[in-house]
Short mmCIF file of C-alpha atoms and ligand atoms in Angstrom, two decimals:
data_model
loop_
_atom_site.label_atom_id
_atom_site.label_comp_id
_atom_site.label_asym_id
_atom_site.label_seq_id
_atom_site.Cartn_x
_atom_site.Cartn_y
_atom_site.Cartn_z
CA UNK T 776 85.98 62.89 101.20
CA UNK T 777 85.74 66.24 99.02
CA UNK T 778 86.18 65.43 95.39
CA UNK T 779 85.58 68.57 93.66
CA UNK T 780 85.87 72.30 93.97
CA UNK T 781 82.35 72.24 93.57
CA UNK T 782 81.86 69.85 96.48
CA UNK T 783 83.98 71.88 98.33
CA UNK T 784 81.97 75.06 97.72
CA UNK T 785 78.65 73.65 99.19
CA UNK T 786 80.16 72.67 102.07
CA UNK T 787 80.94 75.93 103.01
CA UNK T 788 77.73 77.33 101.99
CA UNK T 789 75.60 74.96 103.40
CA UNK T 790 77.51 73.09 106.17
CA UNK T 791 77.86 69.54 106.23
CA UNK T 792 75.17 68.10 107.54
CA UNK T 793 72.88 70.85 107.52
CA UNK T 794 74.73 72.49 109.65
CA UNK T 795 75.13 76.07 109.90
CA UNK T 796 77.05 78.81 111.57
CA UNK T 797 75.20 81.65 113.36
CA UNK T 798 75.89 84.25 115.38
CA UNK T 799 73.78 84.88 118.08
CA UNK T 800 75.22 87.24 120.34
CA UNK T 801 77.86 90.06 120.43
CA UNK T 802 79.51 92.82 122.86
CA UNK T 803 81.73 95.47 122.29
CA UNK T 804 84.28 97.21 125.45
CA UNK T 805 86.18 100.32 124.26
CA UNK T 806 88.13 101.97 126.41
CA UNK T 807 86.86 105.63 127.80
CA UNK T 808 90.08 107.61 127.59
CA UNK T 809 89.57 109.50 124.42
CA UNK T 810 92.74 110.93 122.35
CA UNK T 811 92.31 113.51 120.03
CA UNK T 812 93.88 114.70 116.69
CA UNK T 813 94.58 117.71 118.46
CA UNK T 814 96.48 115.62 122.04
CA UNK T 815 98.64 114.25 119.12
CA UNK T 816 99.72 117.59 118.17
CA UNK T 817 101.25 118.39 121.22
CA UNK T 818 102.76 114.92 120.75
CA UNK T 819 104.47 114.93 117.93
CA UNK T 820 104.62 117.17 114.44
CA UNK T 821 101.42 116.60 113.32
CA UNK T 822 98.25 118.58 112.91
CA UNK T 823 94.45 118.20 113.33
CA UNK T 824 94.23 118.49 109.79
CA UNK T 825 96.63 116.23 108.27
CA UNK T 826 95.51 113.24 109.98
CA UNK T 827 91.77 113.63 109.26
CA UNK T 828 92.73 114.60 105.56
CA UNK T 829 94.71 111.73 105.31
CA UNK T 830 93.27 109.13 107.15
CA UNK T 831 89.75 110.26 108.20
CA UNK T 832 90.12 109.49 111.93
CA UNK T 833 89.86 112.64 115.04
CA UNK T 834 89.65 110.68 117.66
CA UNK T 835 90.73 106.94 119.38
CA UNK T 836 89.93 105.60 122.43
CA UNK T 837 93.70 104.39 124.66
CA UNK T 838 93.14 101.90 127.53
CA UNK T 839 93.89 103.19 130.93
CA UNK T 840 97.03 101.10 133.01
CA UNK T 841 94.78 98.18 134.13
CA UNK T 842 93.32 97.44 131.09
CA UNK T 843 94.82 94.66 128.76
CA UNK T 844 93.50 92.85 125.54
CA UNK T 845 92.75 90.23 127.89
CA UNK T 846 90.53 92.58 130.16
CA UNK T 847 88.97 94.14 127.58
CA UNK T 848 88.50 91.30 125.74
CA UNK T 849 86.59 89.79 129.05
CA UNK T 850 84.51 92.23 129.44
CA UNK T 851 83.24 92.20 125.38
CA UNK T 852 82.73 88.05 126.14
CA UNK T 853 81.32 89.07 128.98
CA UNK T 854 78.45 91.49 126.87
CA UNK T 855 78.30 88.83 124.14
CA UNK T 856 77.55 85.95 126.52
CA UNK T 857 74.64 88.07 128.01
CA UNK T 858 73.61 88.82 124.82
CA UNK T 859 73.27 85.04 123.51
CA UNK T 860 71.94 84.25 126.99
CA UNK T 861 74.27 81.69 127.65
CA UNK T 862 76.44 80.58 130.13
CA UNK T 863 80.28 79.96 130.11
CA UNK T 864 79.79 75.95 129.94
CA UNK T 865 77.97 75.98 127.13
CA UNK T 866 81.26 77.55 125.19
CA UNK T 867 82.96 74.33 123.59
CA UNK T 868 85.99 77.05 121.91
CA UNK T 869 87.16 80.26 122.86
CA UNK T 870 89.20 81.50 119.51
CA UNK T 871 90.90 85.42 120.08
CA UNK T 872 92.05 87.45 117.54
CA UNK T 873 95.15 89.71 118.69
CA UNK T 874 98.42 90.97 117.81
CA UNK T 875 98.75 92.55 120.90
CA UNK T 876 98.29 89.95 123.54
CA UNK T 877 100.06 90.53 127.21
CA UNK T 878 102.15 87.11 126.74
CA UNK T 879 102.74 85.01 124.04
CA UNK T 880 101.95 82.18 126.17
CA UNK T 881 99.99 81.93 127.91
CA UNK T 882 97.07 82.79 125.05
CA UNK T 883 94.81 85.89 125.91
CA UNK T 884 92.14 83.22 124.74
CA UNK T 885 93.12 81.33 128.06
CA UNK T 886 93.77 83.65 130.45
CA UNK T 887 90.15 85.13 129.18
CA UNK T 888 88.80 81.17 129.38
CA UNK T 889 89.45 81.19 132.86
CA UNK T 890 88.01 84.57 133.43
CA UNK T 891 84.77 83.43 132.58
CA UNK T 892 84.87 79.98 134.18
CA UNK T 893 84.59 78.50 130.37
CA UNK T 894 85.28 75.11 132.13
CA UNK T 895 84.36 72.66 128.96
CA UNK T 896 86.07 75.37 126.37
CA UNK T 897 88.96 74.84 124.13
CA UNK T 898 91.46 77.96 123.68
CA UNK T 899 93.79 79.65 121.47
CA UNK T 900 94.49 82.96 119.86
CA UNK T 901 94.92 83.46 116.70
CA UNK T 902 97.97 85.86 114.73
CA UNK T 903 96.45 87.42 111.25
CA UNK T 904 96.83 91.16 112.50
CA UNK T 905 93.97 93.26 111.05
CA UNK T 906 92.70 90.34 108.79
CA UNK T 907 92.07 88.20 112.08
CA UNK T 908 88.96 88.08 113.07
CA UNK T 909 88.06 87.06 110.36
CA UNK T 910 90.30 84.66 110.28
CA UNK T 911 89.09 83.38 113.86
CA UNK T 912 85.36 83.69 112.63
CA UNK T 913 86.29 81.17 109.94
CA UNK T 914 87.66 78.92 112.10
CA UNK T 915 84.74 79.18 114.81
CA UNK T 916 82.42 78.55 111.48
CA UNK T 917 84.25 75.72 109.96
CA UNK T 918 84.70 73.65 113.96
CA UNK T 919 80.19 74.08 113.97
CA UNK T 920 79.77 73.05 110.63
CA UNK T 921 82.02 70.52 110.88
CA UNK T 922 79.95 69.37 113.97
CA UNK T 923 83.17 69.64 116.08
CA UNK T 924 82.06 72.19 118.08
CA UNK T 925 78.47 73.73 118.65
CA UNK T 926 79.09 77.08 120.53
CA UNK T 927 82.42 79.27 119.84
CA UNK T 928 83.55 83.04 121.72
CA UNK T 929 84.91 84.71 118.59
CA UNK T 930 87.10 87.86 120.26
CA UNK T 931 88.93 90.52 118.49
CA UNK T 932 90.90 92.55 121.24
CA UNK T 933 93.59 94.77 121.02
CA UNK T 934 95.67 97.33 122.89
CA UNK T 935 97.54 98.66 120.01
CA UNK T 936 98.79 101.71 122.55
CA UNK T 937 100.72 99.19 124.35
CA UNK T 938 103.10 98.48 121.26
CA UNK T 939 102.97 101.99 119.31
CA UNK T 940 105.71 103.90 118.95
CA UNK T 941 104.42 107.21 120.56
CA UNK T 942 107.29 109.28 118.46
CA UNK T 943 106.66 108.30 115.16
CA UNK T 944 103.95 109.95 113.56
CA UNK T 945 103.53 107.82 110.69
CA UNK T 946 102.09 105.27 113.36
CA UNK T 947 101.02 106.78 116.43
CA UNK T 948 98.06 108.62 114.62
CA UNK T 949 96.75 105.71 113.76
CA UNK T 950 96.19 102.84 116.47
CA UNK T 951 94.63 102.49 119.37
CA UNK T 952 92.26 99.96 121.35
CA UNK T 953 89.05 98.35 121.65
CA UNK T 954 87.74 94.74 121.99
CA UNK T 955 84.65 92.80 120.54
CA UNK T 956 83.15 89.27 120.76
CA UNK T 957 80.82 87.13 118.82
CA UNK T 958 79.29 84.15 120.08
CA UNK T 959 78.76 82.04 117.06
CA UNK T 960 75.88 78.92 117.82
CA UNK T 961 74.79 76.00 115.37
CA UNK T 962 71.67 75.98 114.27
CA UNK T 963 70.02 73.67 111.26
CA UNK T 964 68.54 77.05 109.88
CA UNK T 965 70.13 78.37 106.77
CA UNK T 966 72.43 81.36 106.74
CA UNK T 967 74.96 82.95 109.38
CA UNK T 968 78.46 82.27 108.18
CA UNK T 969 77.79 81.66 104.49
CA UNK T 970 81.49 82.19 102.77
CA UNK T 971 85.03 82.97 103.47
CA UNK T 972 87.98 84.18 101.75
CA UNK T 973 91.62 83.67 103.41
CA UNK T 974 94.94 85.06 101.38
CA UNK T 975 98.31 85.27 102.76
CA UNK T 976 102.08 86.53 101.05
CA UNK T 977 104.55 86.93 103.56
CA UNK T 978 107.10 88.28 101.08
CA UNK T 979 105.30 91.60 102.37
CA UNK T 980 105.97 90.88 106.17
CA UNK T 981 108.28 93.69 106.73
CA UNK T 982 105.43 96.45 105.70
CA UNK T 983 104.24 95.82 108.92
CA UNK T 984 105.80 93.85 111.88
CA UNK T 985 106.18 93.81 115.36
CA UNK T 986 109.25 91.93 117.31
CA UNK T 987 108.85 89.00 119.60
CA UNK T 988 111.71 88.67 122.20
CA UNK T 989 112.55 85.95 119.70
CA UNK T 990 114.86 87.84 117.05
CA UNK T 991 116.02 87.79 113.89
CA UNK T 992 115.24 91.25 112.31
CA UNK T 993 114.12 91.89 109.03
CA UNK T 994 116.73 92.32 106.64
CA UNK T 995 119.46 92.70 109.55
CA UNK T 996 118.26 96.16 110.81
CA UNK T 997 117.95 96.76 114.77
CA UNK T 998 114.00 97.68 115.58
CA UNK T 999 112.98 98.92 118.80
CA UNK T 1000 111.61 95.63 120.49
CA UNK T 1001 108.01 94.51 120.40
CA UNK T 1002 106.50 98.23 118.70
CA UNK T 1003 104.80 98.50 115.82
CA UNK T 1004 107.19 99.15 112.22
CA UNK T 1005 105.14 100.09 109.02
CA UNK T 1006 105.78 101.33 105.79
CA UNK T 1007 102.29 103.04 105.48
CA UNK T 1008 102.71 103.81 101.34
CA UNK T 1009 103.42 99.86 101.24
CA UNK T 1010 100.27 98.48 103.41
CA UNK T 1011 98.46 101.11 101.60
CA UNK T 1012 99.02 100.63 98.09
CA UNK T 1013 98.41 96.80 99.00
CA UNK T 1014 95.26 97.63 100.82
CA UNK T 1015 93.62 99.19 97.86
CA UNK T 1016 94.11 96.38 95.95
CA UNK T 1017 92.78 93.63 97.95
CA UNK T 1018 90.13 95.15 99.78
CA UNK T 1019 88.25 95.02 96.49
CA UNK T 1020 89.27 92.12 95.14
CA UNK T 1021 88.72 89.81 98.04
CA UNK T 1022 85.00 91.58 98.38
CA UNK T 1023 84.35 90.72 94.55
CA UNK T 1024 85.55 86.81 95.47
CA UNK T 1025 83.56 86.19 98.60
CA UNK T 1026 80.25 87.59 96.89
CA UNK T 1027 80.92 85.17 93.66
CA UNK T 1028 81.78 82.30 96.01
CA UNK T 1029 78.55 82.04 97.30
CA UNK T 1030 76.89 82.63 93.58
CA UNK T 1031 75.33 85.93 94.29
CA UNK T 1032 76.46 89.78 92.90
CA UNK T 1033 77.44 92.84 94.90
CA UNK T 1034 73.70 94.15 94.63
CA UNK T 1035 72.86 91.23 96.41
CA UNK T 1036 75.16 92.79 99.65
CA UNK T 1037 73.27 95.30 101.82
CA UNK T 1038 76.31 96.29 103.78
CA UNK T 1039 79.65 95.86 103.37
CA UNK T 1040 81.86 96.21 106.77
CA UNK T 1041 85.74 97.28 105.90
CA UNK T 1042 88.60 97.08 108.34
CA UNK T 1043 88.73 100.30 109.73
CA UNK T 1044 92.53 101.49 109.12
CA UNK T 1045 92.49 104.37 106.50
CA UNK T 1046 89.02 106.25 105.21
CA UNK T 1047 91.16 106.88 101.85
CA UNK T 1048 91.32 102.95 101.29
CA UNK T 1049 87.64 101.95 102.32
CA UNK T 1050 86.60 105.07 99.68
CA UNK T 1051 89.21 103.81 96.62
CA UNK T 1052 87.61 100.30 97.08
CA UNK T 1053 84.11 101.19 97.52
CA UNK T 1054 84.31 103.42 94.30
CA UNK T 1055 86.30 100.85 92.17
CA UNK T 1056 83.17 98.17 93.55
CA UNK T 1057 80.68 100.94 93.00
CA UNK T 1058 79.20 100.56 96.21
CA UNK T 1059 77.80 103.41 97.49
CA UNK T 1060 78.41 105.05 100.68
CA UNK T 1061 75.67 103.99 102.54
CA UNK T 1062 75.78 100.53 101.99
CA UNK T 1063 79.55 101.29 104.22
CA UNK T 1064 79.87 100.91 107.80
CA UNK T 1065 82.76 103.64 108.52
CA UNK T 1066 83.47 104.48 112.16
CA UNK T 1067 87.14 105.16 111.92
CA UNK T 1068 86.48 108.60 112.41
CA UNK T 1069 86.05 108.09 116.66
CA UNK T 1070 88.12 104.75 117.16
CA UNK T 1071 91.20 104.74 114.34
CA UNK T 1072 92.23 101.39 113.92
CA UNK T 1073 91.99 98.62 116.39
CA UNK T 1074 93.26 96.11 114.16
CA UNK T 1075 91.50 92.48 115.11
CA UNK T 1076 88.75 94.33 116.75
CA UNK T 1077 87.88 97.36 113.96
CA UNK T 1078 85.88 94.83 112.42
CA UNK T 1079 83.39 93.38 114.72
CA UNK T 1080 83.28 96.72 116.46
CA UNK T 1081 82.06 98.16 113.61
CA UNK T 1082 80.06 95.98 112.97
CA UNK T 1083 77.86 95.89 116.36
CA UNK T 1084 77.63 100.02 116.05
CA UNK T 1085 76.09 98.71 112.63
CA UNK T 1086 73.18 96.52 114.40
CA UNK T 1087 72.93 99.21 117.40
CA UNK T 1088 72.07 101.87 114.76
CA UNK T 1089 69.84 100.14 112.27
CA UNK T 1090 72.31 100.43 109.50
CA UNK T 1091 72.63 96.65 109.58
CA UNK T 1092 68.81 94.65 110.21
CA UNK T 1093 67.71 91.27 110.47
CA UNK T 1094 68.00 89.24 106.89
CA UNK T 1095 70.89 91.60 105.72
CA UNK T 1096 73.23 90.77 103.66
CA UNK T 1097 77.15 91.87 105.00
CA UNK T 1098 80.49 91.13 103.92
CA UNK T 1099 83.37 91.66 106.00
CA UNK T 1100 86.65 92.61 104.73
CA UNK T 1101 90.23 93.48 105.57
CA UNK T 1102 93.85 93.21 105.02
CA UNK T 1103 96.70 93.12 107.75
CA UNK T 1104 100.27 92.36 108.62
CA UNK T 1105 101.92 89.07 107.16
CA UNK T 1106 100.49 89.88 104.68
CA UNK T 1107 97.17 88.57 105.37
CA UNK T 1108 93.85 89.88 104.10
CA UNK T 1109 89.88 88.25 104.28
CA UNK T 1110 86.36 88.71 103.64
CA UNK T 1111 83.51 86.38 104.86
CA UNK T 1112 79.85 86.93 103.81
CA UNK T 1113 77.42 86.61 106.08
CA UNK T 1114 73.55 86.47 106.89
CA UNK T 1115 72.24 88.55 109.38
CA UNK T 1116 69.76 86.50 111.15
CA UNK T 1117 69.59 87.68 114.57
CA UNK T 1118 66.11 87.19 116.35
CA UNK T 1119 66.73 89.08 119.58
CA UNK T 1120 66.73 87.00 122.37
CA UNK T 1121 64.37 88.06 125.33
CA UNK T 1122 66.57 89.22 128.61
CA UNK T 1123 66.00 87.45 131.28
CA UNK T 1124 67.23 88.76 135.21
CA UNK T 1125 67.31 85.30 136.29
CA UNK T 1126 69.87 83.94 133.76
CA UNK T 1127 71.63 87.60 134.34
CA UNK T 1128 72.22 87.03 138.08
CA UNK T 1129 73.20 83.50 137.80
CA UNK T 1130 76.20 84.36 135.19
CA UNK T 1131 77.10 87.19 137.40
CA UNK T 1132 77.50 84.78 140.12
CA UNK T 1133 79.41 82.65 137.42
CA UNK T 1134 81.80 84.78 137.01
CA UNK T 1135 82.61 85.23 141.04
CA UNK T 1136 82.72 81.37 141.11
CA UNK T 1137 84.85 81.34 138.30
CA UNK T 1138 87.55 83.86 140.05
CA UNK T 1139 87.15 81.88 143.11
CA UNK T 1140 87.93 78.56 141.32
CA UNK T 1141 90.96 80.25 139.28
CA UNK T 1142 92.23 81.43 142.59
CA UNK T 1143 91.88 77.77 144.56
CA UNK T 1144 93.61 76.13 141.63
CA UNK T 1145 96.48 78.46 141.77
CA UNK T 1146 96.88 77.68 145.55
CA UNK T 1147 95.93 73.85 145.22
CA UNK T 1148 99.25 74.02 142.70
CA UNK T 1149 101.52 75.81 145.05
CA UNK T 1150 100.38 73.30 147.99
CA UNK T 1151 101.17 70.16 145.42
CA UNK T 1152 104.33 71.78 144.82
CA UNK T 1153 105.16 72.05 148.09
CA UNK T 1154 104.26 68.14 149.05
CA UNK T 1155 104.49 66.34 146.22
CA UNK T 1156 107.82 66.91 144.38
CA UNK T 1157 108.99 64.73 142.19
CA UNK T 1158 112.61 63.38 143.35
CA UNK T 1159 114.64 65.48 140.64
CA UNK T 1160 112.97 68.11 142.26
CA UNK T 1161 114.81 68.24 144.95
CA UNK T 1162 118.15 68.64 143.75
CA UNK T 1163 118.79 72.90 142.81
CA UNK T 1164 118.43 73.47 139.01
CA UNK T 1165 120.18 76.11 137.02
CA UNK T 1166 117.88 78.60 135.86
CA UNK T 1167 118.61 80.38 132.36
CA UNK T 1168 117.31 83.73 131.37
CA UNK T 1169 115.35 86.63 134.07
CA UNK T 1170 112.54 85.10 135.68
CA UNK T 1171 109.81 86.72 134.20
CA UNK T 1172 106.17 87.55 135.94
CA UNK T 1173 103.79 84.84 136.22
CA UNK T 1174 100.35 85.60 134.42
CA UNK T 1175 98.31 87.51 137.12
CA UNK T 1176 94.56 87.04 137.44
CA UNK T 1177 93.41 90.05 135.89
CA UNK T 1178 95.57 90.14 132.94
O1 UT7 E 1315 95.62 97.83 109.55
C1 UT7 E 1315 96.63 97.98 108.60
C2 UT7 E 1315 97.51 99.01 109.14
N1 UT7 E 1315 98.10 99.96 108.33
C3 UT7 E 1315 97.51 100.75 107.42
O2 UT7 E 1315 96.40 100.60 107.03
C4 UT7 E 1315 98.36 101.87 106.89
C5 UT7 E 1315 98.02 102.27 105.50
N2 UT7 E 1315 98.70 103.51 105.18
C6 UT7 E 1315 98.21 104.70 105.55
O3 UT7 E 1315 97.18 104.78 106.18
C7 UT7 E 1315 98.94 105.92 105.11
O4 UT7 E 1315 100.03 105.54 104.30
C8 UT7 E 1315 99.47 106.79 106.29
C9 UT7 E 1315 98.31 107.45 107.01
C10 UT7 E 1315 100.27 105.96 107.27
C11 UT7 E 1315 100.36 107.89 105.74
O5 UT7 E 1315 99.64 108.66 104.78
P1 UT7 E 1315 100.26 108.96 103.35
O6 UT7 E 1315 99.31 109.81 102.64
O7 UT7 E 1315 100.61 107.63 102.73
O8 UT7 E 1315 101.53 109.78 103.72
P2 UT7 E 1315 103.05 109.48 103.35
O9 UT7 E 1315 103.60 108.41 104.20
O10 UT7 E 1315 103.14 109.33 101.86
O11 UT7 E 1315 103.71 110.84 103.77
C12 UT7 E 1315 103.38 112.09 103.11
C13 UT7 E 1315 104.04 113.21 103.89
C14 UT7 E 1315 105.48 112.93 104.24
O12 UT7 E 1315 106.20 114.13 104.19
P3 UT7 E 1315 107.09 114.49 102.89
O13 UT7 E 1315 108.09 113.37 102.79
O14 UT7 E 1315 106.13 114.53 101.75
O15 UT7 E 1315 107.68 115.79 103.26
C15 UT7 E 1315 105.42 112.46 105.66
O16 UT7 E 1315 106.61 112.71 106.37
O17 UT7 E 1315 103.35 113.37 105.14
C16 UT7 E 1315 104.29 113.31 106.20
N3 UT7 E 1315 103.63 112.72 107.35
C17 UT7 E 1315 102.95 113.45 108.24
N4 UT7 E 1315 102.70 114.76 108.33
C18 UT7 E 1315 101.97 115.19 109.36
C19 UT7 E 1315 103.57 111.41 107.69
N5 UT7 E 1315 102.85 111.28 108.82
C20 UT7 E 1315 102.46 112.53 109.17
C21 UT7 E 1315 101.70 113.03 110.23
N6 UT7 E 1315 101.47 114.37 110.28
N7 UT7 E 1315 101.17 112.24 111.17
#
């Protein structure tokens, strides 16, 4: 039973039990269609110029027709499983950070679960927009430390394209798509996930909001269905406030001062806010991880995309110091400090083959359930089965394999 803040606080630091929150692996899938400031032109009225002026970004990558956050997403797990070296059984949670999933239900984290023939793993996504993966990272931290899990997929995957509204240029500069996954481990040595930060205030939700089929709208206005609605000036004056204010209270949380952080990772959304909070923290730019400038803003996945450019390039090394910050639709914003612990672990072909032939096994067993079901519907029906039932609404398309 926690009694005091204090209490509180060193379970979060330390883990309870000694135990701590790692990650140990990580992959990144972008898509390879690149759109440029200068495609957008002949898009809409915009110009090269403006958008890199105001937001910093001149290029995005836009999935091609096949791909989906759940594809994408796949093939990051996919990268970060390899990179752990471990198989899909050893995954006790998958947790996936979207807001653009193909259904509501059934989860991208599921349809991605049975992608990789995760047989033992638990699965859900998770709805903080831009803030979520770290949202889903604190989850994955607090299930190890809590001891109810021991190895969590941590995915942030979006395909923004897929809900932008291609004619409004206060938007449609800005999105696009990407995926990345984390594979976060126990372990009883100190570090990994040290501290997070979660805020919320939905009295902002209509700054940013996308429809489900489920209505209401905000404030009784008609909005195209399921695309992206922003008030930019809104998200951004709120942006610039939080971004360093949630950075200041994740670094004092764990006791230590911003010149203790080697790297700071910001949600990738605007180059204008990640400089107004860096220069009101008096960080310096090269203790910022910025790619914004070739992917715009994936949302869920600017984050952990970032950061694995980070660790490819040596701005991030072993025994750093990084906090992670970023702000989002609901209003929802989050930083998390972390230590950067990562001993590389040696490739090996032999593990390499056998997930490959994992992953055929695991198509093959998706695709024998699926016709085990239709052969128990066909001789086992329960009695009220028999009888015709009215159907209400359009009968919509099942979840397909590769979605
Ligand atoms: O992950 C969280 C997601 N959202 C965000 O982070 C969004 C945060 N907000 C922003 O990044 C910025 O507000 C935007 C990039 C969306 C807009 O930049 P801004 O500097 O806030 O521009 P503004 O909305 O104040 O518009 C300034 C002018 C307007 O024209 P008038 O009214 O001054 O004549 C706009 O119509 O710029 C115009 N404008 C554009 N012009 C050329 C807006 N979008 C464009 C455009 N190209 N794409």
């Amino acid at each position: 039973m926690i009694k005091s803040r204090h209490r509180k606080r060193q379970i979060r630091a330390n883990g309870e039990n000694g135990r701590y929150a790692h990650v140990t692996g990580w992959g990144v899938e972008v898509p390879e269609r690149v759109l440029t400031n200068h495609d957008l032109e002949q898009m809409v009225d915009t110009s090269d110029e403006w958008i890199r002026e105001r937001t910093g970004i001149s290029e995005r990558r836009i999935a091609d027709d096949r791909d989906t956050a759940v594809t994408l997403g796949t093939r990051a797990a996919r990268k970060a499983l390899k990179h752990a070296d471990i198989l899909p059984d050893d995954l006790d949670l998958i947790i996936v950070a979207t807001m653009s999933p193909v259904y509501l239900c059934p989860s991208t984290a599921c349809l991605i679960q049975d992608q990789l023939g995760a047989t033992r793993a638990g699965a859900f996504d998770l709805l903080a927009a831009c803030s979520g993966f770290i949202y889903a990272l604190s989850t994955a931290a607090g299930q190890i430390k809590s001891g109810m899990a021991r190895t969590v997929l941590v995915i942030g995957t979006e395909t923004l394209s897929r809900i932008t509204d291609w004619s409004d240029r206060g938007t449609c500069i800005l999105f696009a798509d990407g995926a990345a996954a984390f594979v976060l481990q126990e372990s009883d040595t100190p570090g990994g996930v040290r501290e997070v930060v979660l805020h919320s205030d939905g009295s902002g939700g209509e700054l940013l909001y996308v429809h489900s089929g489920a209505r209401p709208t905000w404030n009784g206005a008609e909005a195209p269905a399921s695309l992206i609605n922003m008030n930019g000036r809104g998200v951004f004056r709120f942006a610039a406030r939080v971004m360093s204010s949630a950075t200041e209270e994740v670094v004092q949380q764990a006791g230590l001062t911003l010149n203790d952080i080697d790297v700071i990772v910001p949600h990738q959304a605007n180059m204008r806010i990640i400089d107004a909070a860096m220069r009101s923290l008096k960080i310096s730019s090269d203790r910022v991880v910025a790619n914004i400038e070739r992917y715009g803003n994936t949302s869920a996945a600017s984050i952990p995309i970032a950061i694995v450019e980070a660790v490819e390039n040596g701005q991030i090394k072993p025994n750093d110091r990084i906090v992670l910050v970023g702000f989002g639709g609901g209003l929802t914003w989050a930083a998390a400090l972390l230590e950067w612990e990562v001993t590389p672990t040696p490739a090996s072909y032999g593990r390499d083959v056998l997930r490959e032939g994992l992953y055929i096994l695991a198509r093959v067993r998706s695709l024998i359930n699926r016709m085990l079901r239709l052969l128990e519907a066909l001789f086992f029906r329960a009695p009220s089965d028999r009888q015709p039932r009215q159907r209400a609404g359009t009968p919509a398309k099942p979840p397909q394999q590769d979605e």
